[in-house]
């Protein structure tokens, strides 16, 4: 054995060397799951005591790493002849026994951050704006966060992108962590779940993986549509899910579709996901969008005219994330250029966002608008009458349909009483000609176009 300098012979540096040796030999994943949470101490001259957080982990360390651990300890200190591996206090016998008093190490924050994902500090209940489209999801989330006993399991939140699913999940996690810090809450994306599962399989460490997830009080998995078609991960998730629900631990799931509509998911999975409360978040409506903009502008202490907020709420209809993006860009502009935000510069600065959000006009709307404008009956759009007072407005409507929708010429023809695509082509050419010749007519068409686009 090499001689070790006194300072390097301190127990703490000995353990550090043993730890780094273990990490190198067994790999990062196994080390983190099993060995890192354990602590080492010298029990007596011949004995090293290893303290594992749970009984299960103690057994596992003993079976998998015991022999090697003893060798390493003996190499550091030749007097060492035996290991004593103990678990740190009263682990609940059965996870169904309730929250119990699991040892401090097992509940350490770092371990949760390892398997979970960090929470966004902005995603709180108090800055979630509630309106008709999200009131059920919000109420359900609050209920789960505040409940002493599991109110429904799982809570399944679904809705389109950027509508607040992740925000609500983080808000639940924050609330529980703050009010009942002894409960373990894990939030992670379905993607991260899969990544960890695959890593565990690669390192032949699936036991640790299972143990980690099955010992939490609240498990949240975001965007489970990601599991679609990934059969092994889905299977593992299904078992984890069942184990937790069976032991009355809260599970919260989000997806972009309802359980039934999730494609590439096993039937039993879909049906199980729908057992608790399924709450959908509908697309935003004007009032909610305006409320969100007002709340954000207020929090950021921004001086944005009400007219501009109304304009944005009216124009940006896709989702809340885009709405925030628009607001942020306005703020950046105002601070950089040092000019107050007005309706004019808003339109200029956000031109691309506004264009992308332009309302999709339908042929039916165009027909209705044009008929009303020229004071003819809507039915004339489909009729065979060729009198100019009727045929001209019909041509204008065809022209605008071509300009404002993505419909093909044959599709447009069909919507105008089953006309041929060449008729539509002719109408487009005719209106172009007339616009070039007659400025009053051109203005008329332009006006109609603007009305339809707004
Ligand atoms: P999802 O997970 O459904 O795709 P997110 O939760 O990531 O959507 O929300 C996108 C952004 O919009 C986030 O910044 C979030 O804070 C914000 N947001 C969504 N809904 C609301 C709401 N009702 N009130 C305030 N902010 C919201
Ligand atoms: Mg999300």
CSV table of N, CA, C and O in Angstrom, one decimal, residues 258-368:
chain,number,residue,atom,x,y,z
A,258,UNK,N,-57.1,14.8,-26.0
A,258,UNK,CA,-57.8,14.0,-24.9
A,258,UNK,C,-57.3,12.6,-24.9
A,258,UNK,O,-56.7,12.2,-25.9
A,259,UNK,N,-57.4,11.9,-23.8
A,259,UNK,CA,-56.9,10.5,-23.7
A,259,UNK,C,-57.4,9.7,-24.9
A,259,UNK,O,-56.6,9.0,-25.5
A,260,UNK,N,-58.6,9.8,-25.3
A,260,UNK,CA,-59.2,9.0,-26.3
A,260,UNK,C,-58.6,9.3,-27.7
A,260,UNK,O,-58.5,8.4,-28.6
A,261,UNK,N,-58.2,10.6,-27.9
A,261,UNK,CA,-57.7,11.0,-29.2
A,261,UNK,C,-56.2,10.8,-29.3
A,261,UNK,O,-55.6,11.1,-30.4
A,262,UNK,N,-55.5,10.4,-28.3
A,262,UNK,CA,-54.1,10.2,-28.4
A,262,UNK,C,-53.8,9.1,-29.3
A,262,UNK,O,-54.2,7.9,-29.1
A,263,UNK,N,-53.0,9.4,-30.4
A,263,UNK,CA,-52.7,8.3,-31.3
A,263,UNK,C,-51.5,7.6,-30.9
A,263,UNK,O,-50.6,8.1,-30.2
A,264,UNK,N,-51.3,6.3,-31.3
A,264,UNK,CA,-50.1,5.6,-31.0
A,264,UNK,C,-50.0,5.2,-29.5
A,264,UNK,O,-48.9,5.0,-29.0
A,265,UNK,N,-51.2,5.3,-28.8
A,265,UNK,CA,-51.1,4.9,-27.4
A,265,UNK,C,-52.0,3.6,-27.3
A,265,UNK,O,-53.0,3.5,-27.9
A,266,UNK,N,-51.5,2.7,-26.4
A,266,UNK,CA,-52.3,1.5,-26.2
A,266,UNK,C,-53.6,1.8,-25.6
A,266,UNK,O,-53.8,2.7,-24.8
A,267,UNK,N,-54.6,1.0,-25.9
A,267,UNK,CA,-56.0,1.2,-25.5
A,267,UNK,C,-56.1,1.2,-24.0
A,267,UNK,O,-56.7,2.1,-23.4
A,268,UNK,N,-55.4,0.3,-23.3
A,268,UNK,CA,-55.5,0.2,-21.8
A,268,UNK,C,-54.9,1.5,-21.2
A,268,UNK,O,-55.4,2.0,-20.2
A,269,UNK,N,-53.9,2.1,-21.9
A,269,UNK,CA,-53.3,3.3,-21.4
A,269,UNK,C,-54.3,4.5,-21.5
A,269,UNK,O,-54.5,5.2,-20.6
A,270,UNK,N,-54.9,4.6,-22.7
A,270,UNK,CA,-55.8,5.6,-22.9
A,270,UNK,C,-57.0,5.6,-21.9
A,270,UNK,O,-57.4,6.6,-21.4
A,271,UNK,N,-57.4,4.3,-21.7
A,271,UNK,CA,-58.6,4.2,-20.8
A,271,UNK,C,-58.2,4.6,-19.4
A,271,UNK,O,-58.9,5.3,-18.7
A,272,UNK,N,-57.0,4.2,-19.0
A,272,UNK,CA,-56.6,4.5,-17.6
A,272,UNK,C,-56.4,6.0,-17.4
A,272,UNK,O,-56.6,6.5,-16.4
A,273,UNK,N,-55.9,6.6,-18.5
A,273,UNK,CA,-55.6,8.1,-18.4
A,273,UNK,C,-56.9,8.8,-18.2
A,273,UNK,O,-56.9,9.9,-17.6
A,274,UNK,N,-58.0,8.3,-18.7
A,274,UNK,CA,-59.3,9.0,-18.6
A,274,UNK,C,-60.0,8.7,-17.3
A,274,UNK,O,-61.2,9.2,-17.1
A,275,UNK,N,-59.5,8.0,-16.4
A,275,UNK,CA,-60.2,7.6,-15.2
A,275,UNK,C,-60.5,8.7,-14.2
A,275,UNK,O,-61.4,8.6,-13.4
A,276,UNK,N,-59.6,9.6,-14.1
A,276,UNK,CA,-59.7,10.7,-13.1
A,276,UNK,C,-60.5,11.8,-13.7
A,276,UNK,O,-61.6,11.7,-14.2
A,277,UNK,N,-60.0,13.0,-13.6
A,277,UNK,CA,-60.6,14.2,-14.1
A,277,UNK,C,-59.9,14.6,-15.4
A,277,UNK,O,-58.7,14.9,-15.4
A,278,UNK,N,-60.7,14.7,-16.5
A,278,UNK,CA,-60.1,15.2,-17.7
A,278,UNK,C,-60.5,16.6,-17.9
A,278,UNK,O,-61.7,16.9,-18.0
A,279,UNK,N,-59.6,17.6,-17.9
A,279,UNK,CA,-60.0,19.0,-18.1
A,279,UNK,C,-59.3,19.6,-19.3
A,279,UNK,O,-58.1,19.5,-19.4
A,280,UNK,N,-60.1,20.1,-20.2
A,280,UNK,CA,-59.4,20.7,-21.4
A,280,UNK,C,-59.3,22.2,-21.3
A,280,UNK,O,-60.2,22.9,-20.7
A,281,UNK,N,-58.3,22.7,-21.9
A,281,UNK,CA,-58.1,24.1,-22.1
A,281,UNK,C,-58.5,24.5,-23.5
A,281,UNK,O,-57.9,24.0,-24.4
A,282,UNK,N,-59.5,25.3,-23.7
A,282,UNK,CA,-60.0,25.7,-25.0
A,282,UNK,C,-59.1,26.8,-25.6
A,282,UNK,O,-58.5,27.5,-24.8
A,283,UNK,N,-59.2,27.0,-26.9
A,283,UNK,CA,-58.5,28.1,-27.5
A,283,UNK,C,-59.0,29.4,-26.8
A,283,UNK,O,-60.1,29.5,-26.3
A,284,UNK,N,-58.1,30.4,-26.8
A,284,UNK,CA,-58.4,31.6,-26.1
A,284,UNK,C,-59.6,32.4,-26.8
A,284,UNK,O,-59.8,32.2,-27.9
A,285,UNK,N,-60.2,33.2,-26.0
A,285,UNK,CA,-61.2,34.1,-26.6
A,285,UNK,C,-60.7,35.5,-26.3
A,285,UNK,O,-59.8,35.8,-25.5
A,286,UNK,N,-61.3,36.5,-27.0
A,286,UNK,CA,-60.9,37.9,-26.9
A,286,UNK,C,-60.7,38.4,-25.5
A,286,UNK,O,-59.7,39.0,-25.1
A,287,UNK,N,-61.7,38.2,-24.7
A,287,UNK,CA,-61.7,38.7,-23.3
A,287,UNK,C,-60.5,38.2,-22.5
A,287,UNK,O,-59.8,38.9,-21.7
A,288,UNK,N,-60.2,36.9,-22.7
A,288,UNK,CA,-59.1,36.3,-21.9
A,288,UNK,C,-57.8,36.8,-22.5
A,288,UNK,O,-56.9,37.2,-21.7
A,289,UNK,N,-57.7,37.0,-23.8
A,289,UNK,CA,-56.4,37.5,-24.3
A,289,UNK,C,-56.2,38.9,-23.8
A,289,UNK,O,-55.1,39.3,-23.4
A,290,UNK,N,-57.2,39.7,-23.8
A,290,UNK,CA,-57.1,41.1,-23.3
A,290,UNK,C,-56.7,41.1,-21.8
A,290,UNK,O,-55.8,41.8,-21.4
A,291,UNK,N,-57.3,40.2,-21.1
A,291,UNK,CA,-57.0,40.1,-19.6
A,291,UNK,C,-55.6,39.7,-19.4
A,291,UNK,O,-54.9,40.3,-18.6
A,292,UNK,N,-55.1,38.8,-20.2
A,292,UNK,CA,-53.7,38.4,-20.1
A,292,UNK,C,-52.7,39.5,-20.4
A,292,UNK,O,-51.8,39.8,-19.7
A,293,UNK,N,-53.1,40.2,-21.5
A,293,UNK,CA,-52.2,41.3,-21.9
A,293,UNK,C,-52.2,42.4,-20.8
A,293,UNK,O,-51.1,43.0,-20.5
A,294,UNK,N,-53.3,42.7,-20.3
A,294,UNK,CA,-53.4,43.8,-19.2
A,294,UNK,C,-52.6,43.3,-18.0
A,294,UNK,O,-51.8,44.1,-17.5
A,295,UNK,N,-52.8,42.1,-17.6
A,295,UNK,CA,-52.1,41.6,-16.4
A,295,UNK,C,-50.6,41.6,-16.7
A,295,UNK,O,-49.8,42.0,-15.8
A,296,UNK,N,-50.1,41.2,-17.8
A,296,UNK,CA,-48.7,41.2,-18.1
A,296,UNK,C,-48.1,42.6,-18.2
A,296,UNK,O,-47.0,42.9,-17.6
A,297,UNK,N,-48.9,43.5,-18.8
A,297,UNK,CA,-48.4,44.9,-19.0
A,297,UNK,C,-48.3,45.5,-17.6
A,297,UNK,O,-47.3,46.3,-17.3
A,298,UNK,N,-49.3,45.2,-16.7
A,298,UNK,CA,-49.3,45.8,-15.4
A,298,UNK,C,-48.1,45.2,-14.6
A,298,UNK,O,-47.4,46.0,-13.9
A,299,UNK,N,-47.8,43.9,-14.6
A,299,UNK,CA,-46.7,43.4,-13.9
A,299,UNK,C,-45.4,43.9,-14.4
A,299,UNK,O,-44.5,44.1,-13.6
A,300,UNK,N,-45.3,44.1,-15.7
A,300,UNK,CA,-44.0,44.6,-16.2
A,300,UNK,C,-43.9,46.2,-16.0
A,300,UNK,O,-42.9,46.8,-16.4
A,301,UNK,N,-45.0,46.7,-15.5
A,301,UNK,CA,-45.1,48.2,-15.3
A,301,UNK,C,-44.9,48.9,-16.6
A,301,UNK,O,-44.1,49.8,-16.7
A,302,UNK,N,-45.6,48.5,-17.6
A,302,UNK,CA,-45.4,49.1,-19.0
A,302,UNK,C,-46.6,50.1,-19.2
A,302,UNK,O,-47.7,49.8,-18.8
A,303,UNK,N,-46.2,51.1,-20.0
A,303,UNK,CA,-47.2,52.1,-20.3
A,303,UNK,C,-47.6,51.8,-21.8
A,303,UNK,O,-47.1,52.4,-22.7
A,304,UNK,N,-48.6,50.9,-21.9
A,304,UNK,CA,-49.0,50.6,-23.3
A,304,UNK,C,-50.5,51.0,-23.4
A,304,UNK,O,-51.3,50.6,-22.5
A,305,UNK,N,-50.8,51.9,-24.4
A,305,UNK,CA,-52.2,52.3,-24.5
A,305,UNK,C,-53.2,51.2,-24.6
A,305,UNK,O,-52.9,50.2,-25.2
A,306,UNK,N,-54.3,51.4,-23.9
A,306,UNK,CA,-55.4,50.4,-23.9
A,306,UNK,C,-55.8,50.0,-25.4
A,306,UNK,O,-56.0,48.8,-25.7
A,307,UNK,N,-55.8,51.0,-26.3
A,307,UNK,CA,-56.1,50.7,-27.7
A,307,UNK,C,-55.2,49.7,-28.3
A,307,UNK,O,-55.6,48.8,-29.1
A,308,UNK,N,-53.9,49.8,-27.9
A,308,UNK,CA,-52.9,48.8,-28.5
A,308,UNK,C,-53.2,47.4,-27.9
A,308,UNK,O,-53.1,46.5,-28.7
A,309,UNK,N,-53.5,47.3,-26.6
A,309,UNK,CA,-53.7,46.0,-26.1
A,309,UNK,C,-55.0,45.4,-26.7
A,309,UNK,O,-55.0,44.2,-27.0
A,310,UNK,N,-56.0,46.2,-26.9
A,310,UNK,CA,-57.2,45.7,-27.6
A,310,UNK,C,-56.9,45.2,-29.0
A,310,UNK,O,-57.4,44.2,-29.4
A,311,UNK,N,-56.1,46.0,-29.7
A,311,UNK,CA,-55.7,45.7,-31.0
A,311,UNK,C,-55.0,44.3,-31.0
A,311,UNK,O,-55.3,43.4,-31.8
A,312,UNK,N,-54.1,44.1,-30.1
A,312,UNK,CA,-53.3,42.9,-30.1
A,312,UNK,C,-54.2,41.7,-29.7
A,312,UNK,O,-54.1,40.6,-30.3
A,313,UNK,N,-55.1,41.9,-28.8
A,313,UNK,CA,-56.0,40.8,-28.3
A,313,UNK,C,-56.9,40.5,-29.5
A,313,UNK,O,-57.3,39.3,-29.6
A,314,UNK,N,-57.2,41.4,-30.3
A,314,UNK,CA,-58.1,41.2,-31.5
A,314,UNK,C,-57.3,40.4,-32.6
A,314,UNK,O,-57.9,39.5,-33.2
A,315,UNK,N,-56.1,40.8,-32.8
A,315,UNK,CA,-55.3,40.3,-33.9
A,315,UNK,C,-54.6,39.0,-33.7
A,315,UNK,O,-54.4,38.2,-34.5
A,316,UNK,N,-54.0,38.9,-32.5
A,316,UNK,CA,-53.2,37.7,-32.2
A,316,UNK,C,-54.0,36.6,-31.5
A,316,UNK,O,-54.2,36.6,-30.3
A,317,UNK,N,-54.5,35.7,-32.3
A,317,UNK,CA,-55.5,34.8,-31.8
A,317,UNK,C,-54.9,33.4,-31.6
A,317,UNK,O,-55.6,32.5,-31.1
A,318,UNK,N,-53.6,33.1,-32.0
A,318,UNK,CA,-53.1,31.8,-32.0
A,318,UNK,C,-53.0,31.2,-30.6
A,318,UNK,O,-53.6,30.2,-30.3
A,319,UNK,N,-52.1,31.8,-29.8
A,319,UNK,CA,-52.0,31.3,-28.4
A,319,UNK,C,-51.4,32.3,-27.5
A,319,UNK,O,-50.9,33.4,-28.0
A,320,UNK,N,-51.3,32.0,-26.2
A,320,UNK,CA,-50.8,32.9,-25.3
A,320,UNK,C,-49.3,33.2,-25.4
A,320,UNK,O,-48.8,34.3,-25.2
A,321,UNK,N,-48.6,32.2,-25.9
A,321,UNK,CA,-47.1,32.4,-26.0
A,321,UNK,C,-46.9,33.4,-27.1
A,321,UNK,O,-46.0,34.3,-26.9
A,322,UNK,N,-47.6,33.4,-28.1
A,322,UNK,CA,-47.4,34.4,-29.2
A,322,UNK,C,-47.8,35.8,-28.7
A,322,UNK,O,-47.2,36.8,-29.0
A,323,UNK,N,-48.8,35.9,-27.9
A,323,UNK,CA,-49.3,37.1,-27.3
A,323,UNK,C,-48.1,37.7,-26.5
A,323,UNK,O,-47.8,38.9,-26.5
A,324,UNK,N,-47.5,36.9,-25.6
A,324,UNK,CA,-46.4,37.3,-24.8
A,324,UNK,C,-45.2,37.8,-25.7
A,324,UNK,O,-44.6,38.8,-25.4
A,325,UNK,N,-45.0,37.0,-26.7
A,325,UNK,CA,-43.9,37.3,-27.6
A,325,UNK,C,-44.1,38.7,-28.2
A,325,UNK,O,-43.2,39.5,-28.3
A,326,UNK,N,-45.3,39.0,-28.6
A,326,UNK,CA,-45.6,40.3,-29.2
A,326,UNK,C,-45.4,41.4,-28.2
A,326,UNK,O,-44.8,42.4,-28.5
A,327,UNK,N,-45.9,41.2,-27.0
A,327,UNK,CA,-45.7,42.2,-26.0
A,327,UNK,C,-44.2,42.4,-25.7
A,327,UNK,O,-43.8,43.6,-25.6
A,328,UNK,N,-43.5,41.4,-25.6
A,328,UNK,CA,-42.0,41.5,-25.3
A,328,UNK,C,-41.3,42.3,-26.4
A,328,UNK,O,-40.4,43.1,-26.2
A,329,UNK,N,-41.7,42.0,-27.7
A,329,UNK,CA,-41.1,42.7,-28.7
A,329,UNK,C,-41.4,44.2,-28.7
A,329,UNK,O,-40.5,45.1,-28.9
A,330,UNK,N,-42.6,44.6,-28.4
A,330,UNK,CA,-43.0,46.0,-28.2
A,330,UNK,C,-42.2,46.7,-27.2
A,330,UNK,O,-41.8,47.8,-27.3
A,331,UNK,N,-42.0,46.0,-26.1
A,331,UNK,CA,-41.3,46.5,-24.9
A,331,UNK,C,-39.8,46.8,-25.4
A,331,UNK,O,-39.2,47.8,-25.1
A,332,UNK,N,-39.2,45.8,-26.0
A,332,UNK,CA,-37.9,45.9,-26.5
A,332,UNK,C,-37.8,47.1,-27.4
A,332,UNK,O,-36.9,47.9,-27.3
A,333,UNK,N,-38.7,47.2,-28.3
A,333,UNK,CA,-38.7,48.4,-29.3
A,333,UNK,C,-38.8,49.7,-28.5
A,333,UNK,O,-38.0,50.6,-28.8
A,334,UNK,N,-39.8,49.8,-27.6
A,334,UNK,CA,-40.0,51.0,-26.9
A,334,UNK,C,-38.7,51.5,-26.1
A,334,UNK,O,-38.3,52.6,-26.1
A,335,UNK,N,-38.1,50.5,-25.5
A,335,UNK,CA,-36.9,50.8,-24.7
A,335,UNK,C,-35.7,51.2,-25.6
A,335,UNK,O,-35.0,52.1,-25.3
A,336,UNK,N,-35.6,50.5,-26.7
A,336,UNK,CA,-34.4,50.7,-27.5
A,336,UNK,C,-34.5,52.1,-28.2
A,336,UNK,O,-33.6,52.9,-28.3
A,337,UNK,N,-35.7,52.3,-28.8
A,337,UNK,CA,-35.9,53.5,-29.6
A,337,UNK,C,-36.3,54.7,-28.7
A,337,UNK,O,-36.1,55.8,-29.1
A,338,UNK,N,-36.8,54.3,-27.5
A,338,UNK,CA,-37.1,55.4,-26.6
A,338,UNK,C,-38.3,56.2,-27.0
A,338,UNK,O,-38.5,57.4,-26.7
A,339,UNK,N,-39.2,55.5,-27.7
A,339,UNK,CA,-40.5,56.2,-28.1
A,339,UNK,C,-41.7,55.5,-27.5
A,339,UNK,O,-41.6,54.3,-27.3
A,340,UNK,N,-42.7,56.2,-27.2
A,340,UNK,CA,-43.9,55.5,-26.6
A,340,UNK,C,-44.5,54.6,-27.7
A,340,UNK,O,-44.4,54.9,-28.9
A,341,UNK,N,-45.2,53.6,-27.2
A,341,UNK,CA,-45.9,52.6,-28.0
A,341,UNK,C,-47.2,53.3,-28.5
A,341,UNK,O,-48.0,53.8,-27.7
A,342,UNK,N,-47.4,53.2,-29.8
A,342,UNK,CA,-48.6,53.7,-30.4
A,342,UNK,C,-49.2,52.6,-31.3
A,342,UNK,O,-48.5,51.6,-31.6
A,343,UNK,N,-50.4,52.8,-31.7
A,343,UNK,CA,-51.0,51.8,-32.6
A,343,UNK,C,-50.2,51.7,-33.9
A,343,UNK,O,-50.0,50.6,-34.5
A,344,UNK,N,-49.7,52.9,-34.4
A,344,UNK,CA,-49.0,52.9,-35.7
A,344,UNK,C,-47.7,52.1,-35.6
A,344,UNK,O,-47.4,51.2,-36.4
A,345,UNK,N,-46.8,52.4,-34.6
A,345,UNK,CA,-45.6,51.6,-34.5
A,345,UNK,C,-45.8,50.2,-34.1
A,345,UNK,O,-45.0,49.3,-34.4
A,346,UNK,N,-46.9,49.9,-33.4
A,346,UNK,CA,-47.2,48.5,-33.1
A,346,UNK,C,-47.4,47.7,-34.4
A,346,UNK,O,-46.8,46.6,-34.5
A,347,UNK,N,-48.1,48.3,-35.3
A,347,UNK,CA,-48.4,47.6,-36.5
A,347,UNK,C,-47.1,47.4,-37.3
A,347,UNK,O,-46.9,46.3,-37.9
A,348,UNK,N,-46.2,48.4,-37.2
A,348,UNK,CA,-45.0,48.3,-37.9
A,348,UNK,C,-44.0,47.2,-37.3
A,348,UNK,O,-43.5,46.4,-38.0
A,349,UNK,N,-43.9,47.3,-36.0
A,349,UNK,CA,-43.0,46.4,-35.3
A,349,UNK,C,-43.4,45.0,-35.3
A,349,UNK,O,-42.6,44.1,-35.4
A,350,UNK,N,-44.7,44.8,-35.3
A,350,UNK,CA,-45.2,43.4,-35.3
A,350,UNK,C,-45.7,42.9,-36.6
A,350,UNK,O,-46.5,41.9,-36.6
A,351,UNK,N,-45.3,43.5,-37.7
A,351,UNK,CA,-45.9,43.2,-39.0
A,351,UNK,C,-45.9,41.6,-39.2
A,351,UNK,O,-47.0,41.1,-39.6
A,352,UNK,N,-44.8,41.0,-39.0
A,352,UNK,CA,-44.8,39.6,-39.4
A,352,UNK,C,-45.7,38.7,-38.5
A,352,UNK,O,-46.4,37.8,-38.9
A,353,UNK,N,-45.7,39.0,-37.2
A,353,UNK,CA,-46.6,38.3,-36.3
A,353,UNK,C,-48.0,38.5,-36.7
A,353,UNK,O,-48.8,37.6,-36.7
A,354,UNK,N,-48.3,39.8,-37.0
A,354,UNK,CA,-49.7,40.1,-37.3
A,354,UNK,C,-50.2,39.4,-38.6
A,354,UNK,O,-51.2,38.8,-38.7
A,355,UNK,N,-49.2,39.3,-39.5
A,355,UNK,CA,-49.6,38.7,-40.8
A,355,UNK,C,-49.9,37.2,-40.6
A,355,UNK,O,-50.8,36.6,-41.1
A,356,UNK,N,-49.0,36.6,-39.8
A,356,UNK,CA,-49.1,35.1,-39.5
A,356,UNK,C,-50.5,34.8,-38.8
A,356,UNK,O,-51.0,33.8,-38.9
A,357,UNK,N,-51.0,35.8,-38.1
A,357,UNK,CA,-52.2,35.6,-37.3
A,357,UNK,C,-53.4,36.1,-38.1
A,357,UNK,O,-54.5,36.1,-37.5
A,358,UNK,N,-53.2,36.6,-39.3
A,358,UNK,CA,-54.3,37.1,-40.0
A,358,UNK,C,-55.5,36.0,-40.1
A,358,UNK,O,-55.2,34.9,-40.3
A,359,UNK,N,-56.6,36.6,-39.8
A,359,UNK,CA,-57.8,35.7,-39.8
A,359,UNK,C,-57.9,34.9,-41.1
A,359,UNK,O,-57.8,35.5,-42.2
A,360,UNK,N,-58.3,33.7,-41.0
A,360,UNK,CA,-58.5,32.9,-42.3
A,360,UNK,C,-60.0,33.2,-42.7
A,360,UNK,O,-60.9,32.9,-42.0
A,361,UNK,N,-60.1,33.8,-43.9
A,361,UNK,CA,-61.4,34.1,-44.4
A,361,UNK,C,-61.9,32.9,-45.2
A,361,UNK,O,-61.2,32.2,-45.9
A,362,UNK,N,-63.2,32.7,-45.1
A,362,UNK,CA,-63.8,31.6,-45.8
A,362,UNK,C,-64.5,32.1,-47.1
A,362,UNK,O,-64.9,33.3,-47.1
A,363,UNK,N,-64.7,31.2,-48.0
A,363,UNK,CA,-65.5,31.6,-49.2
A,363,UNK,C,-66.9,32.1,-48.9
A,363,UNK,O,-67.4,33.0,-49.4
A,364,UNK,N,-67.5,31.4,-47.9
A,364,UNK,CA,-68.8,31.7,-47.5
A,364,UNK,C,-68.9,33.2,-47.0
A,364,UNK,O,-69.8,33.9,-47.3
A,365,UNK,N,-67.9,33.5,-46.2
A,365,UNK,CA,-67.9,34.9,-45.6
A,365,UNK,C,-67.7,35.9,-46.8
A,365,UNK,O,-68.4,37.0,-46.8
A,366,UNK,N,-66.9,35.6,-47.7
A,366,UNK,CA,-66.6,36.5,-48.8
A,366,UNK,C,-68.0,36.7,-49.6
A,366,UNK,O,-68.4,37.8,-49.9
A,367,UNK,N,-68.6,35.6,-49.9
A,367,UNK,CA,-69.9,35.7,-50.6
A,367,UNK,C,-70.9,36.5,-49.9
A,367,UNK,O,-71.6,37.3,-50.5
A,368,UNK,N,-71.0,36.3,-48.6
A,368,UNK,CA,-71.9,37.1,-47.8
A,368,UNK,C,-71.6,38.6,-47.8
A,368,UNK,O,-72.5,39.4,-48.1
